[in-house]
């Protein structure tokens, strides 16, 4: 059994699309394939429209020790099974943090009860956390899907460094076997230049004992094709959804190339040589490849050169009519006096009520005896 992990800590580079469609194409060529979804986002599981949703047993149960890997498999097509994932898997990184040997749980599960498949492919989450470490520890080989962009290459050094650490400490057999170029823009020069850089780097390491001393860059590139983005929403592989699309053609050709690299995994009739494609970039000359000790992307002049940029014309303010135009303002109504009578009308003052006692005794107001204490002035 060969175990291949498909990993890149960058998201959206084509890991899941490659595992699903390359896996299906290899199964169609007669290899008995099992795909393991190790991403809590469960995109691979969704790709195959696995029922029930969520599945009863998933890779989370396997990692937490409550289920066997063989019981988590679901057959989805002839020669093709999937071990599904659920969102709970996100908690596994935390739950397993205190477990001794936490990076090797998947490897132990694979060793404990061999699945009996010829090929196991593991789809990883977009991180270099515990789940990816489990996949790297369990695998024989690593495939790295890459989008040929300058920035997409930046993370490659970090990934290779992690692979080197895992190889030294946990899994001495681990090898970077393949680079798969996904979402390839055939019309751009940048893609071909990035591929040249990659070839230079891997050729410089060829023959060394580092884990990427024998890495192949697949000659087949996966071109950008909207059908590949549409098929997961139908729960179908590209071969079911649109077998005549460019996506199906590319993954089919990649599967033929895979058969040439791993003929022992396939029945003899699948090994008929397919017509080779021309290399992605004819400009690359391995003899001139720069020796690279630690890989760094080649710096090229930026595509945007400020010295040649057209002058920036100062923006002119747009004149708009003011929101309030006094000339068109509605006339202000003259203030009308209040309809009610004023509270106090000096012409009609209210009658002053004088106490009867005052009226009876004219002169100063009488003061009751004892009301004011008499004080001696001395
Ligand atoms: N060659 C391609 N052309 C167009 N869309 C693609 C292609 N490959 C993948 N996609 C789409 O790009 C998105 C990210 O791809 P995915 O395989 O999920 O990446 P990852 O697993 O690395 O995060 C998905 O929506 C997928 O359908
Ligand atoms: Mg994915």
GROMACS .gro file of C-alpha atoms and ligand atoms in nm:
model
  406
    1UNK     CA    1   0.000   0.000   0.000
    2UNK     CA    2   0.129   0.343  -0.096
    3UNK     CA    3   0.016   0.639   0.115
    4UNK     CA    4   0.035   0.982  -0.045
    5UNK     CA    5  -0.045   1.297   0.148
    6UNK     CA    6  -0.157   1.600  -0.051
    7UNK     CA    7  -0.064   1.908   0.143
    8UNK     CA    8   0.011   2.277   0.121
    9UNK     CA    9  -0.058   2.508   0.412
   10UNK     CA   10  -0.193   2.764   0.168
   11UNK     CA   11  -0.568   2.734   0.114
   12UNK     CA   12  -0.742   2.729  -0.221
   13UNK     CA   13  -0.450   2.587  -0.421
   14UNK     CA   14  -0.629   2.274  -0.544
   15UNK     CA   15  -0.556   2.010  -0.277
   16UNK     CA   16  -0.911   1.881  -0.243
   17UNK     CA   17  -0.984   1.910  -0.615
   18UNK     CA   18  -0.672   1.707  -0.688
   19UNK     CA   19  -0.742   1.437  -0.428
   20UNK     CA   20  -1.101   1.397  -0.547
   21UNK     CA   21  -1.043   1.400  -0.923
   22UNK     CA   22  -0.701   1.239  -0.945
   23UNK     CA   23  -0.823   0.976  -0.697
   24UNK     CA   24  -1.130   0.906  -0.911
   25UNK     CA   25  -0.921   0.890  -1.231
   26UNK     CA   26  -0.676   0.644  -1.072
   27UNK     CA   27  -0.964   0.429  -0.947
   28UNK     CA   28  -1.105   0.428  -1.301
   29UNK     CA   29  -0.768   0.297  -1.424
   30UNK     CA   30  -0.796  -0.003  -1.196
   31UNK     CA   31  -0.615   0.102  -0.878
   32UNK     CA   32  -0.795   0.033  -0.551
   33UNK     CA   33  -0.799   0.379  -0.390
   34UNK     CA   34  -0.902   0.507  -0.047
   35UNK     CA   35  -0.924   0.883   0.009
   36UNK     CA   36  -0.902   1.021   0.365
   37UNK     CA   37  -1.052   1.361   0.438
   38UNK     CA   38  -0.839   1.517   0.712
   39UNK     CA   39  -0.976   1.869   0.676
   40UNK     CA   40  -1.246   1.984   0.922
   41UNK     CA   41  -1.404   2.181   0.636
   42UNK     CA   42  -1.500   1.838   0.493
   43UNK     CA   43  -1.475   1.957   0.131
   44UNK     CA   44  -1.363   1.617   0.008
   45UNK     CA   45  -1.658   1.457   0.186
   46UNK     CA   46  -1.893   1.708   0.023
   47UNK     CA   47  -1.732   1.643  -0.314
   48UNK     CA   48  -1.863   1.286  -0.299
   49UNK     CA   49  -2.203   1.378  -0.157
   50UNK     CA   50  -2.164   1.130   0.127
   51UNK     CA   51  -2.482   1.026   0.309
   52UNK     CA   52  -2.583   1.053   0.587
   53UNK     CA   53  -2.469   1.408   0.630
   54UNK     CA   54  -2.294   1.424   0.874
   55UNK     CA   55  -2.170   1.065   0.849
   56UNK     CA   56  -2.215   0.828   1.144
   57UNK     CA   57  -1.844   0.746   1.171
   58UNK     CA   58  -1.571   0.982   1.056
   59UNK     CA   59  -1.197   1.033   1.077
   60UNK     CA   60  -1.264   1.230   1.398
   61UNK     CA   61  -1.384   0.910   1.568
   62UNK     CA   62  -1.074   0.729   1.443
   63UNK     CA   63  -0.838   0.996   1.579
   64UNK     CA   64  -1.018   1.011   1.911
   65UNK     CA   65  -0.992   0.632   1.943
   66UNK     CA   66  -1.365   0.549   1.938
   67UNK     CA   67  -1.378   0.387   1.592
   68UNK     CA   68  -1.161   0.182   1.359
   69UNK     CA   69  -1.041   0.322   1.029
   70UNK     CA   70  -1.191   0.027   0.841
   71UNK     CA   71  -1.534   0.111   0.985
   72UNK     CA   72  -1.514   0.475   0.877
   73UNK     CA   73  -1.470   0.393   0.504
   74UNK     CA   74  -1.756   0.452   0.266
   75UNK     CA   75  -1.748   0.307  -0.086
   76UNK     CA   76  -1.841   0.581  -0.333
   77UNK     CA   77  -1.748   0.430  -0.669
   78UNK     CA   78  -1.592   0.113  -0.800
   79UNK     CA   79  -1.237   0.090  -0.654
   80UNK     CA   80  -1.291   0.413  -0.461
   81UNK     CA   81  -1.366   0.465  -0.089
   82UNK     CA   82  -1.368   0.778   0.122
   83UNK     CA   83  -1.307   0.820   0.494
   84UNK     CA   84  -1.520   1.127   0.562
   85UNK     CA   85  -1.455   1.424   0.791
   86UNK     CA   86  -1.690   1.628   1.008
   87UNK     CA   87  -1.655   1.975   1.154
   88UNK     CA   88  -1.580   1.821   1.498
   89UNK     CA   89  -1.238   1.744   1.358
   90UNK     CA   90  -1.146   2.106   1.426
   91UNK     CA   91  -1.161   2.023   1.798
   92UNK     CA   92  -0.927   1.727   1.758
   93UNK     CA   93  -0.620   1.952   1.748
   94UNK     CA   94  -0.707   2.080   2.097
   95UNK     CA   95  -0.840   1.753   2.239
   96UNK     CA   96  -0.534   1.557   2.134
   97UNK     CA   97  -0.285   1.822   2.244
   98UNK     CA   98  -0.208   1.640   2.570
   99UNK     CA   99  -0.201   1.291   2.417
  100UNK     CA  100   0.138   1.120   2.409
  101UNK     CA  101   0.237   1.040   2.051
  102UNK     CA  102  -0.036   1.267   1.917
  103UNK     CA  103   0.138   1.309   1.578
  104UNK     CA  104   0.128   0.937   1.511
  105UNK     CA  105  -0.233   0.846   1.579
  106UNK     CA  106  -0.324   0.815   1.211
  107UNK     CA  107  -0.011   0.616   1.132
  108UNK     CA  108  -0.090   0.376   1.416
  109UNK     CA  109  -0.448   0.340   1.289
  110UNK     CA  110  -0.322   0.259   0.938
  111UNK     CA  111  -0.069   0.010   1.071
  112UNK     CA  112  -0.307  -0.152   1.320
  113UNK     CA  113  -0.555  -0.262   1.057
  114UNK     CA  114  -0.425  -0.239   0.703
  115UNK     CA  115  -0.701  -0.113   0.478
  116UNK     CA  116  -0.604  -0.345   0.196
  117UNK     CA  117  -0.612  -0.066  -0.065
  118UNK     CA  118  -0.331  -0.019  -0.313
  119UNK     CA  119  -0.330   0.358  -0.272
  120UNK     CA  120  -0.435   0.586   0.014
  121UNK     CA  121  -0.451   0.961  -0.053
  122UNK     CA  122  -0.492   1.206   0.235
  123UNK     CA  123  -0.641   1.551   0.186
  124UNK     CA  124  -0.498   1.797   0.441
  125UNK     CA  125  -0.630   2.117   0.594
  126UNK     CA  126  -0.466   2.448   0.497
  127UNK     CA  127  -0.232   2.459   0.796
  128UNK     CA  128   0.075   2.286   0.937
  129UNK     CA  129  -0.102   2.186   1.260
  130UNK     CA  130  -0.151   1.851   1.429
  131UNK     CA  131  -0.377   1.707   1.158
  132UNK     CA  132  -0.121   1.777   0.885
  133UNK     CA  133   0.157   1.638   1.106
  134UNK     CA  134  -0.048   1.319   1.148
  135UNK     CA  135  -0.080   1.293   0.771
  136UNK     CA  136   0.293   1.355   0.714
  137UNK     CA  137   0.381   1.099   0.981
  138UNK     CA  138   0.155   0.838   0.820
  139UNK     CA  139   0.255   0.893   0.457
  140UNK     CA  140   0.521   0.751   0.229
  141UNK     CA  141   0.512   1.043  -0.011
  142UNK     CA  142   0.397   1.402  -0.030
  143UNK     CA  143   0.233   1.571  -0.329
  144UNK     CA  144   0.231   1.950  -0.319
  145UNK     CA  145  -0.036   2.124  -0.523
  146UNK     CA  146   0.082   2.471  -0.622
  147UNK     CA  147  -0.069   2.764  -0.800
  148UNK     CA  148   0.213   2.905  -1.013
  149UNK     CA  149   0.213   3.253  -0.863
  150UNK     CA  150   0.503   3.429  -0.701
  151UNK     CA  151   0.319   3.461  -0.368
  152UNK     CA  152   0.199   3.101  -0.378
  153UNK     CA  153   0.562   2.993  -0.379
  154UNK     CA  154   0.648   3.189  -0.068
  155UNK     CA  155   0.504   2.923   0.164
  156UNK     CA  156   0.686   2.637  -0.009
  157UNK     CA  157   1.004   2.690   0.194
  158UNK     CA  158   0.807   2.664   0.520
  159UNK     CA  159   0.635   2.346   0.404
  160UNK     CA  160   0.965   2.186   0.301
  161UNK     CA  161   1.118   2.281   0.633
  162UNK     CA  162   0.831   2.106   0.815
  163UNK     CA  163   0.876   1.801   0.592
  164UNK     CA  164   1.245   1.793   0.679
  165UNK     CA  165   1.165   1.804   1.052
  166UNK     CA  166   0.902   1.530   1.026
  167UNK     CA  167   1.140   1.317   0.822
  168UNK     CA  168   1.419   1.358   1.080
  169UNK     CA  169   1.209   1.306   1.390
  170UNK     CA  170   0.902   1.097   1.307
  171UNK     CA  171   0.897   0.949   0.959
  172UNK     CA  172   1.239   0.885   0.800
  173UNK     CA  173   1.075   0.737   0.487
  174UNK     CA  174   0.888   1.055   0.395
  175UNK     CA  175   0.969   1.192   0.046
  176UNK     CA  176   0.839   1.489  -0.149
  177UNK     CA  177   0.739   1.295  -0.459
  178UNK     CA  178   0.544   1.536  -0.673
  179UNK     CA  179   0.446   1.894  -0.741
  180UNK     CA  180   0.111   1.939  -0.910
  181UNK     CA  181   0.049   2.272  -1.081
  182UNK     CA  182  -0.315   2.368  -1.042
  183UNK     CA  183  -0.524   2.656  -1.176
  184UNK     CA  184  -0.257   2.709  -1.439
  185UNK     CA  185  -0.304   3.021  -1.650
  186UNK     CA  186  -0.175   2.914  -1.990
  187UNK     CA  187  -0.191   3.268  -2.126
  188UNK     CA  188   0.048   3.423  -1.873
  189UNK     CA  189   0.428   3.436  -1.884
  190UNK     CA  190   0.439   3.446  -1.504
  191UNK     CA  191   0.317   3.085  -1.473
  192UNK     CA  192   0.593   2.955  -1.705
  193UNK     CA  193   0.855   3.161  -1.521
  194UNK     CA  194   0.746   3.026  -1.184
  195UNK     CA  195   0.767   2.672  -1.321
  196UNK     CA  196   1.121   2.744  -1.443
  197UNK     CA  197   1.216   2.859  -1.093
  198UNK     CA  198   1.065   2.547  -0.942
  199UNK     CA  199   1.245   2.318  -1.183
  200UNK     CA  200   1.572   2.496  -1.109
  201UNK     CA  201   1.524   2.450  -0.739
  202UNK     CA  202   1.428   2.084  -0.746
  203UNK     CA  203   1.694   1.998  -1.005
  204UNK     CA  204   1.957   2.159  -0.784
  205UNK     CA  205   1.853   1.929  -0.499
  206UNK     CA  206   1.834   1.619  -0.721
  207UNK     CA  207   2.032   1.326  -0.588
  208UNK     CA  208   2.082   1.480  -0.243
  209UNK     CA  209   1.950   1.299   0.062
  210UNK     CA  210   1.700   1.571   0.153
  211UNK     CA  211   1.332   1.469   0.127
  212UNK     CA  212   1.294   1.657  -0.203
  213UNK     CA  213   1.599   1.505  -0.370
  214UNK     CA  214   1.378   1.313  -0.617
  215UNK     CA  215   1.077   1.539  -0.658
  216UNK     CA  216   0.895   1.537  -0.993
  217UNK     CA  217   0.701   1.831  -1.123
  218UNK     CA  218   0.411   1.673  -1.309
  219UNK     CA  219   0.434   1.763  -1.676
  220UNK     CA  220   0.058   1.768  -1.689
  221UNK     CA  221  -0.072   2.094  -1.551
  222UNK     CA  222  -0.430   2.149  -1.439
  223UNK     CA  223  -0.560   2.450  -1.622
  224UNK     CA  224  -0.813   2.685  -1.471
  225UNK     CA  225  -1.152   2.547  -1.561
  226UNK     CA  226  -1.484   2.659  -1.417
  227UNK     CA  227  -1.629   2.307  -1.443
  228UNK     CA  228  -1.382   2.197  -1.175
  229UNK     CA  229  -1.524   2.463  -0.944
  230UNK     CA  230  -1.883   2.366  -1.027
  231UNK     CA  231  -1.869   1.989  -0.981
  232UNK     CA  232  -1.836   1.982  -0.596
  233UNK     CA  233  -2.171   2.161  -0.561
  234UNK     CA  234  -2.329   1.866  -0.747
  235UNK     CA  235  -2.145   1.613  -0.529
  236UNK     CA  236  -1.972   1.474  -0.840
  237UNK     CA  237  -1.621   1.433  -0.970
  238UNK     CA  238  -1.533   1.612  -1.290
  239UNK     CA  239  -1.563   1.282  -1.480
  240UNK     CA  240  -1.926   1.247  -1.374
  241UNK     CA  241  -2.013   1.615  -1.404
  242UNK     CA  242  -1.856   1.701  -1.740
  243UNK     CA  243  -1.628   1.430  -1.885
  244UNK     CA  244  -1.551   1.641  -2.194
  245UNK     CA  245  -1.434   1.948  -2.000
  246UNK     CA  246  -1.073   2.066  -1.989
  247UNK     CA  247  -1.070   1.980  -1.618
  248UNK     CA  248  -1.157   1.616  -1.694
  249UNK     CA  249  -0.898   1.608  -1.973
  250UNK     CA  250  -0.624   1.746  -1.748
  251UNK     CA  251  -0.692   1.519  -1.450
  252UNK     CA  252  -0.720   1.225  -1.690
  253UNK     CA  253  -0.378   1.307  -1.838
  254UNK     CA  254  -0.235   1.353  -1.492
  255UNK     CA  255  -0.364   1.009  -1.398
  256UNK     CA  256  -0.192   0.862  -1.709
  257UNK     CA  257   0.131   1.028  -1.602
  258UNK     CA  258   0.083   0.888  -1.251
  259UNK     CA  259   0.041   0.540  -1.400
  260UNK     CA  260   0.380   0.576  -1.572
  261UNK     CA  261   0.546   0.670  -1.241
  262UNK     CA  262   0.374   0.398  -1.034
  263UNK     CA  263   0.303   0.113  -1.278
  264UNK     CA  264   0.292  -0.149  -1.003
  265UNK     CA  265  -0.029  -0.004  -0.862
  266UNK     CA  266  -0.222  -0.069  -1.185
  267UNK     CA  267  -0.330  -0.367  -1.393
  268UNK     CA  268  -0.125  -0.412  -1.714
  269UNK     CA  269  -0.393  -0.272  -1.946
  270UNK     CA  270  -0.379   0.066  -1.768
  271UNK     CA  271  -0.009   0.098  -1.835
  272UNK     CA  272  -0.033   0.165  -2.210
  273UNK     CA  273   0.181   0.473  -2.275
  274UNK     CA  274  -0.017   0.790  -2.339
  275UNK     CA  275   0.100   1.051  -2.589
  276UNK     CA  276   0.334   1.279  -2.393
  277UNK     CA  277   0.255   1.647  -2.379
  278UNK     CA  278   0.520   1.905  -2.459
  279UNK     CA  279   0.689   2.035  -2.145
  280UNK     CA  280   0.524   2.329  -1.975
  281UNK     CA  281   0.819   2.556  -2.037
  282UNK     CA  282   1.068   2.511  -2.319
  283UNK     CA  283   1.289   2.795  -2.196
  284UNK     CA  284   1.426   2.606  -1.896
  285UNK     CA  285   1.779   2.469  -1.926
  286UNK     CA  286   1.874   2.248  -1.629
  287UNK     CA  287   2.245   2.302  -1.702
  288UNK     CA  288   2.204   2.669  -1.619
  289UNK     CA  289   1.995   2.618  -1.309
  290UNK     CA  290   2.142   2.818  -1.022
  291UNK     CA  291   2.267   2.616  -0.724
  292UNK     CA  292   2.023   2.687  -0.444
  293UNK     CA  293   2.106   2.584  -0.091
  294UNK     CA  294   1.795   2.709   0.081
  295UNK     CA  295   1.526   2.784  -0.166
  296UNK     CA  296   1.429   3.142  -0.226
  297UNK     CA  297   1.205   3.257  -0.509
  298UNK     CA  298   1.387   3.444  -0.785
  299UNK     CA  299   1.325   3.816  -0.772
  300UNK     CA  300   1.222   3.970  -1.099
  301UNK     CA  301   1.153   4.331  -1.178
  302UNK     CA  302   0.799   4.405  -1.075
  303UNK     CA  303   0.534   4.386  -1.340
  304UNK     CA  304   0.444   4.743  -1.253
  305UNK     CA  305   0.728   4.990  -1.312
  306UNK     CA  306   0.652   5.326  -1.151
  307UNK     CA  307   0.916   5.497  -1.370
  308UNK     CA  308   0.717   5.410  -1.679
  309UNK     CA  309   0.378   5.460  -1.529
  310UNK     CA  310   0.157   5.718  -1.698
  311UNK     CA  311   0.137   6.049  -1.510
  312UNK     CA  312  -0.143   6.062  -1.265
  313UNK     CA  313  -0.386   6.339  -1.355
  314UNK     CA  314  -0.508   6.520  -1.047
  315UNK     CA  315  -0.874   6.438  -1.007
  316UNK     CA  316  -1.103   6.734  -1.066
  317UNK     CA  317  -1.385   6.778  -0.820
  318UNK     CA  318  -1.720   6.691  -0.967
  319UNK     CA  319  -1.963   6.981  -0.947
  320UNK     CA  320  -2.298   6.880  -0.821
  321UNK     CA  321  -2.594   7.110  -0.742
  322UNK     CA  322  -2.612   7.178  -0.369
  323UNK     CA  323  -2.852   6.957  -0.185
  324UNK     CA  324  -3.027   7.275  -0.045
  325UNK     CA  325  -3.100   7.555  -0.293
  326UNK     CA  326  -3.226   7.866  -0.112
  327UNK     CA  327  -3.369   8.004  -0.440
  328UNK     CA  328  -3.603   7.706  -0.460
  329UNK     CA  329  -3.674   7.678  -0.090
  330UNK     CA  330  -4.049   7.679   0.000
  331UNK     CA  331  -4.173   8.011   0.152
  332UNK     CA  332  -4.157   8.017   0.527
  333UNK     CA  333  -4.513   8.067   0.661
  334UNK     CA  334  -4.555   8.389   0.869
  335UNK     CA  335  -4.587   8.309   1.232
  336UNK     CA  336  -4.946   8.342   1.350
  337UNK     CA  337  -5.035   8.443   1.705
  338UNK     CA  338  -5.151   8.162   1.928
  339UNK     CA  339  -5.527   8.117   1.915
  340UNK     CA  340  -5.565   8.076   2.291
  341UNK     CA  341  -5.597   8.375   2.529
  342UNK     CA  342  -5.276   8.483   2.706
  343UNK     CA  343  -5.232   8.339   3.050
  344UNK     CA  344  -5.209   8.689   3.208
  345UNK     CA  345  -5.384   8.992   3.058
  346UNK     CA  346  -5.275   9.315   3.233
  347UNK     CA  347  -5.599   9.479   3.110
  348UNK     CA  348  -5.802   9.229   3.310
  349UNK     CA  349  -5.598   9.152   3.624
  350UNK     CA  350  -5.765   8.904   3.858
  351UNK     CA  351  -5.935   9.047   4.162
  352UNK     CA  352  -5.713   9.054   4.470
  353UNK     CA  353  -5.881   8.874   4.760
  354UNK     CA  354  -5.818   9.056   5.087
  355UNK     CA  355  -5.877   8.860   5.414
  356UNK     CA  356  -6.186   8.980   5.603
  357UNK     CA  357  -5.983   9.052   5.920
  358UNK     CA  358  -5.770   9.300   5.729
  359UNK     CA  359  -6.075   9.473   5.593
  360UNK     CA  360  -6.228   9.500   5.944
  361UNK     CA  361  -5.914   9.657   6.102
  362UNK     CA  362  -5.756   9.919   5.880
  363UNK     CA  363  -5.393  10.005   5.955
  364UNK     CA  364  -5.100   9.771   6.010
  365UNK     CA  365  -5.160   9.403   5.990
  366UNK     CA  366  -5.236   9.254   6.339
  367UNK     CA  367  -4.985   9.017   6.484
  368UNK     CA  368  -5.118   8.740   6.710
  369UNK     CA  369  -4.991   8.742   7.064
  370UNK     CA  370  -4.714   8.492   7.131
  371UNK     CA  371  -4.644   8.430   6.762
  372UNK     CA  372  -4.324   8.629   6.780
  373UNK     CA  373  -4.126   8.593   7.106
  374UNK     CA  374  -4.052   8.917   7.270
  375UNK     CA  375  -3.687   8.971   7.326
  376UNK     CA  376  -3.518   9.208   7.558
  377UNK     CA  377  -3.278   9.433   7.375
  378UNK     CA  378  -3.049   9.447   7.672
  379LIG     N1  379  -0.825   2.411  -1.201
  379LIG     C1  380  -0.923   2.479  -1.141
  379LIG     N2  381  -0.996   2.569  -1.212
  379LIG     C2  382  -1.096   2.638  -1.151
  379LIG     N3  383  -1.130   2.625  -1.024
  379LIG     C3  384  -1.061   2.538  -0.948
  379LIG     C4  385  -0.956   2.461  -1.002
  379LIG     N4  386  -0.905   2.383  -0.903
  379LIG     C5  387  -0.977   2.411  -0.794
  379LIG     N5  388  -1.070   2.503  -0.820
  379LIG     C6  389  -1.166   2.563  -0.725
  379LIG     O1  390  -1.088   2.648  -0.640
  379LIG     C7  391  -1.135   2.639  -0.506
  379LIG     C8  392  -1.023   2.590  -0.415
  379LIG     O2  393  -0.983   2.459  -0.455
  379LIG     P1  394  -0.961   2.344  -0.350
  379LIG     O3  395  -0.926   2.222  -0.423
  379LIG     O4  396  -1.077   2.336  -0.256
  379LIG     O5  397  -0.835   2.402  -0.273
  379LIG     P2  398  -0.772   2.357  -0.132
  379LIG     O6  399  -0.822   2.222  -0.100
  379LIG     O7  400  -0.625   2.366  -0.154
  379LIG     O8  401  -0.817   2.460  -0.031
  379LIG     C9  402  -1.254   2.543  -0.508
  379LIG     O9  403  -1.370   2.619  -0.518
  379LIG    C10  404  -1.231   2.461  -0.633
  379LIG    O10  405  -1.353   2.414  -0.685
  380LIG    MG1  406  -0.931   2.157   0.069
   0.00000   0.00000   0.00000
